[in-house]
Every structure is written in structure tokens, then in C-alpha cells.
Short mmCIF file of N, CA and C in Angstrom, two decimals:
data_model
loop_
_atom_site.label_atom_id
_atom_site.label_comp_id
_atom_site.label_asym_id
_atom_site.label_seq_id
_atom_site.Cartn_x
_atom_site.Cartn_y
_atom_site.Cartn_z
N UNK A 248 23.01 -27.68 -6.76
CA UNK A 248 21.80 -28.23 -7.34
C UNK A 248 20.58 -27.66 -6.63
N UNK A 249 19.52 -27.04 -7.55
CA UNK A 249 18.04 -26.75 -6.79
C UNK A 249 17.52 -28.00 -6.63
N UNK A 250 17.60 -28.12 -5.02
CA UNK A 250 16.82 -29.17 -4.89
C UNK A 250 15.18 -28.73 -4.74
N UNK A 251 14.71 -27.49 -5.02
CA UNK A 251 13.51 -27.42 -4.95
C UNK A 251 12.79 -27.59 -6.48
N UNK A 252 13.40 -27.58 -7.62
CA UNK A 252 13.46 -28.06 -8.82
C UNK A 252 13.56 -29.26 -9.02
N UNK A 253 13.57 -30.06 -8.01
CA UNK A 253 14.16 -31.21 -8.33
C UNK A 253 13.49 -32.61 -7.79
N UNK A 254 12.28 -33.26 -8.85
CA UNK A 254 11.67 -33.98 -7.54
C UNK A 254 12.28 -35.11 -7.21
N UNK A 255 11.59 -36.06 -6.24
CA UNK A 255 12.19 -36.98 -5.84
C UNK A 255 12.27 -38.36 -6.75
N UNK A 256 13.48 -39.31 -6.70
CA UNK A 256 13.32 -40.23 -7.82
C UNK A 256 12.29 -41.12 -7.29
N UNK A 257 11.82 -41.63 -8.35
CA UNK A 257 10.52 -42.66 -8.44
C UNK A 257 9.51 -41.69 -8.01
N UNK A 258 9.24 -40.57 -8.57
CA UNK A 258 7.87 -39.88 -7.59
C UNK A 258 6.96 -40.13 -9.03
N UNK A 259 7.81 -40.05 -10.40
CA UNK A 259 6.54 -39.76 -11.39
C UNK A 259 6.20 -38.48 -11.74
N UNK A 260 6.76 -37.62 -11.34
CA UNK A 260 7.06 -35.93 -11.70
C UNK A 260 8.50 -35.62 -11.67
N UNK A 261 8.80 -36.09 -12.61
CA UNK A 261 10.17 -36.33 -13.32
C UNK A 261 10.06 -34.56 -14.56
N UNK A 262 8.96 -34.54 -15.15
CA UNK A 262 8.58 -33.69 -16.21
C UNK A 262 8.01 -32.68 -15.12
N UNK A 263 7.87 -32.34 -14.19
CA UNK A 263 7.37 -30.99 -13.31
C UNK A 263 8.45 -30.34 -12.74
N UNK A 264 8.81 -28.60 -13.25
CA UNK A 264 9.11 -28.10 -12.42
C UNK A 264 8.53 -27.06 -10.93
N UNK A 265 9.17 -27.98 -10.47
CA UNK A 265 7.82 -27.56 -8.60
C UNK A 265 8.23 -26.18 -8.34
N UNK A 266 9.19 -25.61 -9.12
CA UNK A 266 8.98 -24.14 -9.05
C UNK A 266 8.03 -23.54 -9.80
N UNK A 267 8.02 -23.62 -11.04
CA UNK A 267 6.90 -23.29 -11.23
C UNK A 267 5.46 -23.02 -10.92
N UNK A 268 5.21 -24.62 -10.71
CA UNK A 268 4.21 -25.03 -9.83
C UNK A 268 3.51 -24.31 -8.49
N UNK A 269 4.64 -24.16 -7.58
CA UNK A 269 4.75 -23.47 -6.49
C UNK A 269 4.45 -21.53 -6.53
N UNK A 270 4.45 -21.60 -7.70
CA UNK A 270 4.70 -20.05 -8.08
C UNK A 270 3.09 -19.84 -8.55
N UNK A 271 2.68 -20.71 -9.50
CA UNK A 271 1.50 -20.81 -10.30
C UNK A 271 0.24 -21.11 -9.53
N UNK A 272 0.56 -21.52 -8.16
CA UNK A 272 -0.37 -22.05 -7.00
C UNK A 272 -0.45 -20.75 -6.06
N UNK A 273 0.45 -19.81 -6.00
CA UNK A 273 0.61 -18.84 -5.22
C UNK A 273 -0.39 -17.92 -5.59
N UNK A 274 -0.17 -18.24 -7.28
CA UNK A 274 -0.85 -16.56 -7.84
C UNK A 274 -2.56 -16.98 -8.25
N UNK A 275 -2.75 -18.25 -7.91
CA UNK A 275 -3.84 -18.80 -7.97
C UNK A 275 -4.38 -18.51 -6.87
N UNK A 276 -3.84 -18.77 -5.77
CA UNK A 276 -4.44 -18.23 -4.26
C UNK A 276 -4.31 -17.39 -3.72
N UNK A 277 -3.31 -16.63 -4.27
CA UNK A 277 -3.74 -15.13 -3.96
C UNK A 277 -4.80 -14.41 -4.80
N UNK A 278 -5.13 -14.76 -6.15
CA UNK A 278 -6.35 -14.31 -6.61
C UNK A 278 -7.90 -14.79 -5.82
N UNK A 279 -7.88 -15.35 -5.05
CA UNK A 279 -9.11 -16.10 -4.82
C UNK A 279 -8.93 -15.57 -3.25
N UNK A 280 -8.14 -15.35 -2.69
CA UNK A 280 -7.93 -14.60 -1.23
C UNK A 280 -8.77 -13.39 -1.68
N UNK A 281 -7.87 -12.55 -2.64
CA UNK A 281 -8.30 -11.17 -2.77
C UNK A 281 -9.80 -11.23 -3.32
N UNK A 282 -10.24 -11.95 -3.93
CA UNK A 282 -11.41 -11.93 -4.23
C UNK A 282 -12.63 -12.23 -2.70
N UNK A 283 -11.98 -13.41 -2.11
CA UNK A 283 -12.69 -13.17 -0.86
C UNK A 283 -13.03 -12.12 0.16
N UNK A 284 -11.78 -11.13 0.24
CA UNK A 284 -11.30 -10.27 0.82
C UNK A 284 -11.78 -8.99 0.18
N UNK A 285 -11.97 -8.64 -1.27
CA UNK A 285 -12.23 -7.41 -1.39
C UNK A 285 -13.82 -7.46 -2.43
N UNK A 286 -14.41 -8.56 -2.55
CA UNK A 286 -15.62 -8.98 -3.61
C UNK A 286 -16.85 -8.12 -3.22
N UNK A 287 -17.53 -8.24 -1.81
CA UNK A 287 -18.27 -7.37 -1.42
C UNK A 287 -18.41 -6.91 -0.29
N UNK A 288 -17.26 -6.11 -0.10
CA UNK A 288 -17.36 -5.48 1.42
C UNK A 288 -18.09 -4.28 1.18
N UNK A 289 -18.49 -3.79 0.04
CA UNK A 289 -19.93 -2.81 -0.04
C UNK A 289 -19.38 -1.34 1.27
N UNK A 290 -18.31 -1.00 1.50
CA UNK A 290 -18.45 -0.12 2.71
C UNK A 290 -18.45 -0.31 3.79
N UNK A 291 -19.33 -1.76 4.21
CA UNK A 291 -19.31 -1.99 5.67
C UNK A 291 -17.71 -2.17 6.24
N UNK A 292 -17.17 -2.97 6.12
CA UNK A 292 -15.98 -2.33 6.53
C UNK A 292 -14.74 -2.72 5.78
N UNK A 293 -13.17 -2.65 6.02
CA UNK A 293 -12.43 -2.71 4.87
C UNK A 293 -11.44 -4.14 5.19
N UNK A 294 -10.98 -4.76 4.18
CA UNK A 294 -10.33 -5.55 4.56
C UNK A 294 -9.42 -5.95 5.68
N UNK A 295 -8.85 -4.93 6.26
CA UNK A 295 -8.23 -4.23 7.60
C UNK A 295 -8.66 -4.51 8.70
N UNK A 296 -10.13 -4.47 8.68
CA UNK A 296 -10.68 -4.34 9.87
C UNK A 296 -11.59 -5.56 9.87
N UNK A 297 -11.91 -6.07 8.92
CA UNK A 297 -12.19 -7.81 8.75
C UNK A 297 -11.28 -8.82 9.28
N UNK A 298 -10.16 -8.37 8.93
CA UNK A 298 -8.59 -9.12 9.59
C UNK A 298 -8.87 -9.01 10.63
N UNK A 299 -8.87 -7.85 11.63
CA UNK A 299 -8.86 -7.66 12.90
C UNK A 299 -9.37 -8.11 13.45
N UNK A 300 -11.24 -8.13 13.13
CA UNK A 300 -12.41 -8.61 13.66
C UNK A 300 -12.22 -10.23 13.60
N UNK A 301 -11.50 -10.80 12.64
CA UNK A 301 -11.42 -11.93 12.24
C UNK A 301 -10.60 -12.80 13.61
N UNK A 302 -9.48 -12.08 13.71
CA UNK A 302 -8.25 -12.47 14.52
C UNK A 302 -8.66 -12.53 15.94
N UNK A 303 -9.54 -11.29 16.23
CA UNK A 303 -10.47 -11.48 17.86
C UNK A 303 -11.46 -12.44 18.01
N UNK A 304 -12.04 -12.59 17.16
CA UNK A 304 -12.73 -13.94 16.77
C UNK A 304 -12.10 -15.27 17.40
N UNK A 305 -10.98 -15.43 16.37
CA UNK A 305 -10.26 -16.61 16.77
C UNK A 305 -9.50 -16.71 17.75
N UNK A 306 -9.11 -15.99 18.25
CA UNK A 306 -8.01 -16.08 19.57
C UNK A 306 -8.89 -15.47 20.81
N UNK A 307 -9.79 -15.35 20.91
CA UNK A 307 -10.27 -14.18 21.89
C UNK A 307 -9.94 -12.76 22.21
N UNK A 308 -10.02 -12.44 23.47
CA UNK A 308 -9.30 -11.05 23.77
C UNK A 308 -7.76 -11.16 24.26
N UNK A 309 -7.50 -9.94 22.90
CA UNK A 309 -5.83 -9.48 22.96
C UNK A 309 -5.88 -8.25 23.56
N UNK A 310 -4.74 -8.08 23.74
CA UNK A 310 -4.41 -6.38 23.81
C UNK A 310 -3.83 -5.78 22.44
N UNK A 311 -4.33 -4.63 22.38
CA UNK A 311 -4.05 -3.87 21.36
C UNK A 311 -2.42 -4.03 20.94
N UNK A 312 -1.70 -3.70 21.59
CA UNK A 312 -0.29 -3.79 21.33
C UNK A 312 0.21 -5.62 20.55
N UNK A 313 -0.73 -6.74 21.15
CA UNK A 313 -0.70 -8.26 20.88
C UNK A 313 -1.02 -7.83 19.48
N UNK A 314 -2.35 -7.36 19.68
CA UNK A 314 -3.04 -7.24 17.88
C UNK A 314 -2.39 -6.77 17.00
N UNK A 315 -1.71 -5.38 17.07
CA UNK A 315 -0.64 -4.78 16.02
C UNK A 315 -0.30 -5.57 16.13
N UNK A 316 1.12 -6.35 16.55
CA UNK A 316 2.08 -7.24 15.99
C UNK A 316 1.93 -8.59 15.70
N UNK A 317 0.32 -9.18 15.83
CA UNK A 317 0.17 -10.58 15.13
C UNK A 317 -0.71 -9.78 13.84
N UNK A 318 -0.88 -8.76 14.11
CA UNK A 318 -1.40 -8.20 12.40
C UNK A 318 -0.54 -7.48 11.44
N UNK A 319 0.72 -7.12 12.21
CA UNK A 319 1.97 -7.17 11.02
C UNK A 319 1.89 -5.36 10.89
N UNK A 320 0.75 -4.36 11.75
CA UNK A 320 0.68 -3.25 11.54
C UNK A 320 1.11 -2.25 12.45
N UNK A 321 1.12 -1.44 12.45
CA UNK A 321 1.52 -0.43 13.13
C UNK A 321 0.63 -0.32 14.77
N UNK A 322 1.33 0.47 15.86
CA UNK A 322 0.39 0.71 16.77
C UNK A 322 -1.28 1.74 16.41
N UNK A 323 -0.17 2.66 15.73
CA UNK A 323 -1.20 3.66 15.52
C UNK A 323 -2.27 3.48 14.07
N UNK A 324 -2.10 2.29 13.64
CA UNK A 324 -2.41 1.93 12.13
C UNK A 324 -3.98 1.11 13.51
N UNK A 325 -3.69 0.15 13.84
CA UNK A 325 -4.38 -0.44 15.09
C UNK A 325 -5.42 0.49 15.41
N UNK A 326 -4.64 0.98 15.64
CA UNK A 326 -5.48 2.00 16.87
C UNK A 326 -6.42 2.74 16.24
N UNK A 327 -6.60 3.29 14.53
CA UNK A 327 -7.56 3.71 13.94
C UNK A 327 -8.20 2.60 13.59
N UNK A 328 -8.13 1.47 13.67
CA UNK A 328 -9.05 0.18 13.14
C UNK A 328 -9.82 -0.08 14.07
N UNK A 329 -8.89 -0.10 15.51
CA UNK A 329 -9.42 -0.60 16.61
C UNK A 329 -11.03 0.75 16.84
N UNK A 330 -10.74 1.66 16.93
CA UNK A 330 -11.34 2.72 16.97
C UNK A 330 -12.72 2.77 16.21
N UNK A 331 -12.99 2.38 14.74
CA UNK A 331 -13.65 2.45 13.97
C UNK A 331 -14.51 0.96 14.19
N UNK A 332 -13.88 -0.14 14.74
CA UNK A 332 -14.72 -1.14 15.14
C UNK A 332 -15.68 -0.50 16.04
N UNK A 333 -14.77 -0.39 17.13
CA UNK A 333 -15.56 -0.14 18.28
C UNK A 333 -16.55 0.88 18.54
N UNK A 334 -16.27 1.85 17.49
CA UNK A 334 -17.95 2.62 17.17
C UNK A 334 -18.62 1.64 16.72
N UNK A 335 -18.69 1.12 15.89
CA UNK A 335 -19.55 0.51 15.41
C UNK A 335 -20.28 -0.77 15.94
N UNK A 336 -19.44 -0.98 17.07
CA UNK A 336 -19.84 -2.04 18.22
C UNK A 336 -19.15 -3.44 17.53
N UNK A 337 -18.46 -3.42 16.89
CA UNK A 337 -18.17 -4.79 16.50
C UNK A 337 -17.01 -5.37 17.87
N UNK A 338 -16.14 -4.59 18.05
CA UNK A 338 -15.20 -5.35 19.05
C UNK A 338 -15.91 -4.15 20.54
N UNK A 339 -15.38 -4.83 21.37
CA UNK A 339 -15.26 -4.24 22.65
C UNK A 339 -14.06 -3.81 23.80
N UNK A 340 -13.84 -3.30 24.11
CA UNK A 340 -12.46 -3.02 24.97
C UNK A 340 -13.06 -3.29 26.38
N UNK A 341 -12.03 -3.67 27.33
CA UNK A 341 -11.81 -3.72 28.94
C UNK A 341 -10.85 -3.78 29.26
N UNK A 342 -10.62 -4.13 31.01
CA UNK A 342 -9.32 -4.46 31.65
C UNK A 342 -8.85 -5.32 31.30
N UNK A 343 -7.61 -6.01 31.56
CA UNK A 343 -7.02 -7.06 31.56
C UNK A 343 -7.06 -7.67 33.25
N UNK A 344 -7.84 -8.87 33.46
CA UNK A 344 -7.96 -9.52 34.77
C UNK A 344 -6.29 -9.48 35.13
N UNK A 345 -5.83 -9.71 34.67
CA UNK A 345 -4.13 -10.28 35.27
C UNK A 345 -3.38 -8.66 35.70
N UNK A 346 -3.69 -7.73 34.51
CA UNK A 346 -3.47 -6.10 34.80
C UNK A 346 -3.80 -5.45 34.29
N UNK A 347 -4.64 -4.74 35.83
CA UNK A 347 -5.17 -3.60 35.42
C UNK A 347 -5.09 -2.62 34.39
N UNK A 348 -3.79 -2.50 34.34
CA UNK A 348 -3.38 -1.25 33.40
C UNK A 348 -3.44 -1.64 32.09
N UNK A 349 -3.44 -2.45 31.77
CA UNK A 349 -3.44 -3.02 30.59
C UNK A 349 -5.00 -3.23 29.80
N UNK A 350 -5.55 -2.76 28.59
CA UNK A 350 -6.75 -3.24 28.10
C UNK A 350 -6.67 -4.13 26.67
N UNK A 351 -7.85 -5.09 26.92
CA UNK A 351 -7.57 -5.86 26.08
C UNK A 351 -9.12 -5.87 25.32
N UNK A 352 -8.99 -5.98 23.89
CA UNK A 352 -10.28 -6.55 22.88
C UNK A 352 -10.70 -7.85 22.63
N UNK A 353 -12.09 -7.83 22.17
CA UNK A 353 -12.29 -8.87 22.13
C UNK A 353 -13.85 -8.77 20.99
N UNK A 354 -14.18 -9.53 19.99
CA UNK A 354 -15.16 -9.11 18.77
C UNK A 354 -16.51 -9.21 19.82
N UNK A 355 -17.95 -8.51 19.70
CA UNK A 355 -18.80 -8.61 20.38
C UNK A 355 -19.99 -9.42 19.52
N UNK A 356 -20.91 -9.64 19.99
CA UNK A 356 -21.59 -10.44 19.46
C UNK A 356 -22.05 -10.06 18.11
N UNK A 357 -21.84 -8.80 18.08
CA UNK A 357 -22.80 -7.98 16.55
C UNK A 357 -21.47 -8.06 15.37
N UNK A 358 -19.82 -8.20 16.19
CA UNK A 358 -19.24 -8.61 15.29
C UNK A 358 -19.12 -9.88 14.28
N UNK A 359 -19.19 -10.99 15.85
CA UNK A 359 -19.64 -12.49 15.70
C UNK A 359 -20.78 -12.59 14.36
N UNK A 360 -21.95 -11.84 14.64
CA UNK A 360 -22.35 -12.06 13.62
C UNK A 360 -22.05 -11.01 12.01
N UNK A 361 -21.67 -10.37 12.01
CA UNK A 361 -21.15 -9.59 10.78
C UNK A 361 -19.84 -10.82 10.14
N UNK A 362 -19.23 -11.48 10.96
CA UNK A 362 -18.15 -12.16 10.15
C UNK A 362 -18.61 -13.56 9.66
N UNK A 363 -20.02 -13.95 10.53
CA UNK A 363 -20.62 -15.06 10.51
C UNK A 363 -21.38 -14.83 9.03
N UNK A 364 -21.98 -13.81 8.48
CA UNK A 364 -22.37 -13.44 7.43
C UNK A 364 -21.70 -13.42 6.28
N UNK A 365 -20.95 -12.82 6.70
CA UNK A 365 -19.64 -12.76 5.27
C UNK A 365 -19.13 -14.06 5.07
N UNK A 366 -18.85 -14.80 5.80
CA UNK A 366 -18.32 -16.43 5.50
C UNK A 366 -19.64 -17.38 4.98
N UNK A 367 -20.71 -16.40 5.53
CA UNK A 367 -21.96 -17.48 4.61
C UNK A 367 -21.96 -17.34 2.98
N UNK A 368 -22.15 -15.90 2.71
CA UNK A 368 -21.82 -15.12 1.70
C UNK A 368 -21.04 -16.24 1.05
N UNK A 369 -19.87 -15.93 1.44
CA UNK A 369 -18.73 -16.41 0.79
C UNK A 369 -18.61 -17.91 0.04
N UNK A 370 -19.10 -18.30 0.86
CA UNK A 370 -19.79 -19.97 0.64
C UNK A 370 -20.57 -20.16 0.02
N UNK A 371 -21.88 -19.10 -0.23
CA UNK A 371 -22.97 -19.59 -1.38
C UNK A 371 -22.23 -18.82 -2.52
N UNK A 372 -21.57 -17.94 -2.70
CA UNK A 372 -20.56 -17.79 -3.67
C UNK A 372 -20.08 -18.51 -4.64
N UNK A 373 -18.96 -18.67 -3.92
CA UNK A 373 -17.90 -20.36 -3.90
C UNK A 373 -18.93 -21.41 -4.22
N UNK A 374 -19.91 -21.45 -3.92
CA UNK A 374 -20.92 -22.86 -4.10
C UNK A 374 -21.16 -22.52 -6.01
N UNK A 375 -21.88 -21.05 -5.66
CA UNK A 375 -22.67 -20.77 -7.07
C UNK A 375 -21.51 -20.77 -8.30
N UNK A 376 -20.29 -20.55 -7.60
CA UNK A 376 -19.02 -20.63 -8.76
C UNK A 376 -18.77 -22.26 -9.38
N UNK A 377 -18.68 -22.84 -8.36
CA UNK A 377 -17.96 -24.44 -8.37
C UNK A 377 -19.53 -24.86 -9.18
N UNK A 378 -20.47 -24.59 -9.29
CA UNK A 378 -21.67 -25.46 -10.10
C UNK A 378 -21.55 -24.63 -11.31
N UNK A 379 -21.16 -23.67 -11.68
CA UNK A 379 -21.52 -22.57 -12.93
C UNK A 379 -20.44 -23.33 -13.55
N UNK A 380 -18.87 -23.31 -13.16
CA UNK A 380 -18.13 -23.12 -14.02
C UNK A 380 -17.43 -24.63 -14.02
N UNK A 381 -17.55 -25.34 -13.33
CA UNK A 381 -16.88 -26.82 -13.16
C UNK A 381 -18.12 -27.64 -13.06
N UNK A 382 -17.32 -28.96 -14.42
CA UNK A 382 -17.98 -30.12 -14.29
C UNK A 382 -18.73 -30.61 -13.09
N UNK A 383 -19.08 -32.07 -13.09
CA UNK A 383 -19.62 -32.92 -11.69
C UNK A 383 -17.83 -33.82 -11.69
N UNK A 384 -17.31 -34.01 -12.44
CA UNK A 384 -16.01 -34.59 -12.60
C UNK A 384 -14.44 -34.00 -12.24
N UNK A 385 -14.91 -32.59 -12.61
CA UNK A 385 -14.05 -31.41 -11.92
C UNK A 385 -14.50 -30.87 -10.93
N UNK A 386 -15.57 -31.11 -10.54
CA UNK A 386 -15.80 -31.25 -8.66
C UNK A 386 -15.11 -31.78 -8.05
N UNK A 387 -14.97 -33.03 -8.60
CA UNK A 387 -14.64 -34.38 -8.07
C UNK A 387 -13.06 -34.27 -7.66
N UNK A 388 -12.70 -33.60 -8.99
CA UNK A 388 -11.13 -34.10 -8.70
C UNK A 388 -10.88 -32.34 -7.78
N UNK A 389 -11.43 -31.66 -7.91
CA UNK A 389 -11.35 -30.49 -6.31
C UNK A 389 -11.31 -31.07 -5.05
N UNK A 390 -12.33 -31.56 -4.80
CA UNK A 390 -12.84 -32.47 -3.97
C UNK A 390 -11.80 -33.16 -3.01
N UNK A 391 -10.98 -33.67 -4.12
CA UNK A 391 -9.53 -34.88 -4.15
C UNK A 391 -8.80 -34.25 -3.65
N UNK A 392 -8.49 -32.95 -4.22
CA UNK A 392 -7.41 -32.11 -4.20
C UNK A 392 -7.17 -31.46 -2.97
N UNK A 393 -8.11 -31.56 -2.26
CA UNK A 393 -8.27 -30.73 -1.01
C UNK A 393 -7.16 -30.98 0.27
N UNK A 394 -7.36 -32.77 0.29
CA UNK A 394 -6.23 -33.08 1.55
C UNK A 394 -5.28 -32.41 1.28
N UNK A 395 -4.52 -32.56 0.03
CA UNK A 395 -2.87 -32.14 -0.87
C UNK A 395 -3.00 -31.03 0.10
N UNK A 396 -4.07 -30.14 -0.25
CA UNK A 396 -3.92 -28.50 -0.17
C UNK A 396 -3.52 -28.33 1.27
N UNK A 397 -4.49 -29.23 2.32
CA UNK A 397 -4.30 -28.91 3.48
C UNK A 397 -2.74 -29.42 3.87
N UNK A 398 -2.53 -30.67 3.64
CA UNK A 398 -1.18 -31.11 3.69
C UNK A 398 0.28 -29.82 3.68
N UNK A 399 0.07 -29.31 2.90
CA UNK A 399 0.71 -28.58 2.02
C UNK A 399 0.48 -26.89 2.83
N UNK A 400 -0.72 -26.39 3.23
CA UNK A 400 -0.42 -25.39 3.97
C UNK A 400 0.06 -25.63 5.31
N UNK A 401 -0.59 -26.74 5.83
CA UNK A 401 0.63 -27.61 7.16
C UNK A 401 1.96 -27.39 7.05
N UNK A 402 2.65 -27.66 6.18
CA UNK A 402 4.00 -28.02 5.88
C UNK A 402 4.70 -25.98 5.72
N UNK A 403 3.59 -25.30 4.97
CA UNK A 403 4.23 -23.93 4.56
C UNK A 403 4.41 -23.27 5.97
#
């Protein structure tokens, strides 16, 4: 038996298959990722290197070798990203206090603000979308919908 087909008794989604569902939510959020991700990066830089800048951001300074493999890419894939930031001054390289030999990145302030921009962007966006194309009532039930969502990427 799919129990992922299969909801629970007394839930009241007796008539839903949560595969579907699950499938139809995927391709919903991956359209709206990619749209975040590729809408207006205008050149400044490429989705690649937004990730990167993004990830030094949040964690602080890694080492290059950390960064490839929490970014799923290659050393040498890295290492041209890492490269092309750091002309451009967005990240910065140094030692590692613990070892020497080791250098680690970290986004610099001119990155801080380049990602701080794009998430504003992104937001008066998202703002100017959610008033154009949805009710004050289909706000509402977005609105609602939100814990579920977070719930729900918790759990994934």
C-alpha cells in the first residue's frame, strides 16, 4: 500500500491524492525559485555566484573546499566563482586562525550589500505581484497558508 497516497483516516482529505499534490507544489516552487533566481540578474552576476555570495553570508567564513561541497560543485567549478567574486570585491579571502595553511572566505561588505539589494528587489516584486494579481481575500488565505508552508519545509 502507498502510504504516501494515502491520507490519514478522519483527516477530511479522503478525495486528495498527496502525490499529486506534492508534485504540483514542487513545480509551483520551483517556478517561483527560478524566477527569483534568474528574473533580473541583468549581468551583475549569475545565479552561481549569488548562491555562493548567499551561503558566505549566512554561515560566515568557509574554506573553499567547505564551499564546493555545501554547494554541491566542483573544486574547480568554486574556484572560478570564487575568483570572479573576489575581483569584484564581493567576497574576501584570508588565513584560517586555527591553520595557517588553510584559507577561508567570507562575503565583504559591498557583497552584504549587493545581496541586501536583490532581496529588496525581490520583495517589492513579490509585493507588486501579490496586489496586481490576487484578491484582498486571496491575500488572506496566502497569508494562512504560510505556517503549512513553513511546517512542511521543516519536515522536508
Amino acid at each position: 500500500m502507498d502510504t504516501a497516497a494515502t491520507p490519514a483516516a478522519g483527516t477530511g482529505t479522503d478525495s486528495i491524492d498527496l502525490n499529486q499534490l506534492g508534485n504540483d507544489l514542487r513545480i509551483v516552487v520551483g517556478r517561483i525559485v527560478r524566477r527569483f533566481r534568474l528574473g533580473d540578474l541583468g549581468g551583475e552576476v549569475t545565479a552561481s555566484d549569488l548562491s555562493v555570495l548567499a551561503r558566505l553570508e549566512r554561515h560566515g567564513a568557509l574554506p573553499p573546499t567547505a564551499l564546493a561541497e555545501q554547494e554541491r560543485i566542483s573544486p574547480q567549478a568554486i574556484s572560478a566563482i570564487v575568483g570572479k567574486l573576489e575581483d569584484r570585491g564581493l567576497i574576501a579571502r584570508g588565513m584560517d586562525a586555527e591553520d595557517g595553511r588553510r584559507s577561508t572566505l567570507w562575503a565583504t561588505p559591498a557583497g552584504r550589500r549587493l545581496l541586501a539589494g536583490r532581496r529588496s528587489r525581490n520583495a517589492q516584486h513579490v509585493a507588486r505581484a501579490l496586489g496586481a494579481e490576487l484578491s484582498p481575500e486571496e491575500q488572506q488565505q496566502l497569508l494562512a497558508a504560510l505556517p503549512l508552508l513553513e511546517r512542511l519545509a521543516d519536515r522536508l
